[in-house]
Coordinates of N, CA and C in Angstrom, one line a residue:
X528 N 96.3 97.2 121.0 CA 96.9 96.0 121.0 C 97.6 95.7 119.6
X529 N 98.5 94.8 119.6 CA 99.2 94.4 118.4 C 98.3 93.6 117.5
X530 N 97.4 92.9 118.0 CA 96.5 92.1 117.2 C 95.1 92.1 118.0
X531 N 94.0 91.8 117.3 CA 92.7 91.7 117.9 C 91.9 90.7 117.2
X532 N 90.9 90.2 117.8 CA 90.0 89.2 117.2 C 88.6 89.4 117.7
X533 N 87.6 89.0 116.9 CA 86.2 89.2 117.2 C 85.5 87.9 117.0
X534 N 86.1 86.8 117.2 CA 85.4 85.5 116.9 C 84.3 85.2 117.9
X535 N 84.3 85.9 119.1 CA 83.3 85.8 120.0 C 82.3 87.0 119.9
X536 N 82.3 87.7 118.8 CA 81.5 88.9 118.6 C 80.0 88.6 118.8
X537 N 79.6 87.4 118.3 CA 78.2 87.0 118.4 C 77.7 87.0 119.9
X538 N 78.7 86.7 120.8 CA 78.3 86.6 122.2 C 78.8 87.9 123.0
X539 N 79.2 88.9 122.2 CA 79.6 90.2 122.8 C 81.1 90.2 123.3
X540 N 81.9 89.3 122.8 CA 83.3 89.2 123.3 C 84.3 89.6 122.2
X541 N 85.2 90.5 122.6 CA 86.3 90.9 121.7 C 87.6 90.7 122.4
X542 N 88.6 90.2 121.7 CA 89.9 90.0 122.3 C 91.0 90.8 121.7
X543 N 92.1 91.0 122.4 CA 93.3 91.7 121.9 C 94.6 91.2 122.6
X544 N 95.7 91.3 121.9 CA 97.0 90.9 122.5 C 97.9 92.1 122.3
X545 N 98.7 92.3 123.3 CA 99.8 93.3 123.2 C 101.0 92.6 123.9
X546 N 102.0 92.2 123.1 CA 103.1 91.4 123.7 C 102.6 90.1 124.3
X547 N 102.9 89.9 125.5 CA 102.5 88.7 126.2 C 101.1 88.8 126.9
X548 N 100.5 90.0 126.9 CA 99.3 90.3 127.6 C 98.1 90.0 126.6
X549 N 97.2 89.1 127.0 CA 96.0 88.8 126.3 C 94.8 89.3 127.1
X550 N 93.9 90.0 126.5 CA 92.7 90.5 127.2 C 91.5 90.2 126.4
X551 N 90.4 89.7 127.0 CA 89.1 89.5 126.4 C 88.1 90.3 127.2
X552 N 87.3 91.1 126.5 CA 86.3 91.9 127.1 C 84.9 91.5 126.6
X553 N 84.0 91.3 127.5 CA 82.7 90.8 127.2 C 81.7 91.7 127.8
X554 N 80.7 92.1 127.0 CA 79.6 93.0 127.4 C 78.7 92.2 128.5
X555 N 77.9 92.9 129.2 CA 77.0 92.3 130.1 C 76.0 91.5 129.4
X556 N 75.6 90.3 129.9 CA 74.6 89.5 129.3 C 73.5 89.1 130.3
X557 N 72.4 88.7 129.8 CA 71.3 88.1 130.7 C 70.9 86.9 129.9
X558 N 70.2 86.0 130.6 CA 69.6 84.9 130.0 C 68.3 84.5 130.6
X559 N 67.4 83.8 129.8 CA 66.1 83.4 130.2 C 65.9 82.0 129.7
X560 N 65.2 81.2 130.5 CA 65.0 79.8 130.1 C 63.5 79.6 129.8
X561 N 63.1 78.9 128.8 CA 61.8 78.5 128.6 C 61.5 77.3 129.4
X562 N 60.3 77.1 129.9 CA 59.9 75.9 130.7 C 60.3 74.7 129.9
X563 N 61.0 73.8 130.6 CA 61.4 72.5 130.0 C 62.6 72.5 129.2
X564 N 63.2 73.7 129.0 CA 64.4 73.8 128.2 C 65.7 74.1 129.0
X565 N 66.8 73.5 128.6 CA 68.1 73.8 129.3 C 68.9 74.7 128.5
X566 N 68.4 75.2 127.4 CA 69.1 76.1 126.5 C 68.6 77.5 126.7
X567 N 69.4 78.4 127.3 CA 68.8 79.8 127.5 C 68.8 80.6 126.2
X568 N 68.0 81.6 126.2 CA 68.0 82.7 125.3 C 68.9 83.7 125.9
X569 N 70.0 84.0 125.3 CA 71.0 85.0 125.8 C 70.8 86.3 125.1
X570 N 70.8 87.4 125.9 CA 70.7 88.7 125.3 C 71.7 89.7 126.0
X571 N 72.0 90.8 125.4 CA 72.9 91.7 126.1 C 72.2 92.3 127.3
X572 N 72.9 92.5 128.4 CA 72.3 93.0 129.6 C 72.8 94.5 129.8
X573 N 72.4 95.0 130.9 CA 72.8 96.4 131.2 C 73.5 96.7 132.5
X574 N 73.7 95.6 133.3 CA 74.3 95.8 134.6 C 75.3 94.7 134.9
X575 N 76.3 95.0 135.7 CA 77.3 94.0 136.1 C 76.6 93.0 137.0
X576 N 75.8 93.5 138.0 CA 75.1 92.6 138.9 C 74.2 91.6 138.2
X577 N 73.5 92.1 137.1 CA 72.6 91.2 136.3 C 73.5 90.1 135.6
X578 N 74.6 90.5 135.1 CA 75.5 89.5 134.5 C 76.0 88.5 135.5
X579 N 76.4 88.9 136.7 CA 76.9 88.0 137.7 C 75.9 87.0 138.1
X580 N 74.6 87.4 138.1 CA 73.5 86.5 138.5 C 73.4 85.3 137.6
X581 N 74.0 85.3 136.4 CA 74.0 84.1 135.5 C 75.0 83.0 135.9
X582 N 75.9 83.3 136.8 CA 77.0 82.4 137.1 C 76.6 81.1 137.9
X583 N 77.3 80.0 137.7 CA 76.9 78.8 138.2 C 77.3 78.6 139.7
X584 N 78.3 79.3 140.2 CA 78.7 79.3 141.6 C 78.9 80.7 142.1
X585 N 78.7 80.9 143.4 CA 78.8 82.2 144.0 C 80.2 82.7 143.8
X586 N 81.3 81.9 143.8 CA 82.6 82.4 143.7 C 82.9 82.8 142.2
X587 N 82.1 82.3 141.3 CA 82.2 82.8 139.9 C 81.5 84.0 139.7
X588 N 80.7 84.5 140.7 CA 79.9 85.7 140.5 C 80.5 86.9 141.3
X589 N 81.8 86.9 141.3 CA 82.5 88.1 141.9 C 83.3 88.8 140.8
X590 N 83.4 90.1 140.9 CA 84.1 90.9 139.9 C 84.8 92.1 140.6
X591 N 85.7 92.7 139.9 CA 86.3 93.9 140.3 C 85.8 95.0 139.4
X592 N 85.3 96.1 140.0 CA 84.8 97.2 139.2 C 86.0 98.1 139.0
X593 N 86.3 98.5 137.7 CA 87.4 99.3 137.4 C 86.9 100.7 137.2
X594 N 87.8 101.7 137.4 CA 89.2 101.6 137.7 C 89.5 101.6 139.2
X595 N 88.5 101.7 140.1 CA 88.7 101.8 141.5 C 89.0 100.4 142.2
X596 N 88.9 99.3 141.5 CA 89.1 98.0 142.0 C 88.2 97.6 143.2
X597 N 87.0 98.0 143.1 CA 86.0 97.7 144.1 C 85.4 96.3 143.9
X598 N 85.4 95.5 144.9 CA 84.8 94.1 144.8 C 83.3 94.2 144.7
X599 N 82.8 93.5 143.7 CA 81.3 93.4 143.5 C 81.0 91.9 143.7
X600 N 80.3 91.7 144.8 CA 80.0 90.3 145.3 C 78.6 90.2 145.7
X601 N 77.6 90.2 144.8 CA 76.2 90.3 145.2 C 75.7 89.0 145.7
X602 N 76.4 87.9 145.6 CA 75.9 86.6 146.1 C 76.7 85.9 147.2
X603 N 77.6 86.7 147.8 CA 78.4 86.2 148.9 C 79.5 85.2 148.5
X604 N 80.1 85.3 147.4 CA 81.1 84.4 146.9 C 82.4 84.5 147.7
X605 N 82.7 85.6 148.2 CA 83.9 85.8 149.0 C 83.8 85.0 150.3
X606 N 82.6 85.0 150.9 CA 82.4 84.3 152.2 C 82.4 82.8 151.9
X607 N 81.8 82.3 150.7 CA 81.9 80.9 150.4 C 83.3 80.4 150.1
X608 N 84.1 81.3 149.5 CA 85.5 81.0 149.2 C 86.2 80.8 150.4

């Protein structure tokens, strides 16, 4: 890229720009809640499916696996959409 930034590094996100194209890449994450708390403890995860299970809606829990562009939809988001 022509420029890059790591202001989301604490959350595992790095961004870059090349011309008009902006890309942000984030590592897989997991989260756990303590009883009575609405603030999760977030940690790096190890699978796409685990990361998608954190999403608030099934349509937000869909992804394309690269480079083959395979749809990953473990919670039926496409059907809900």
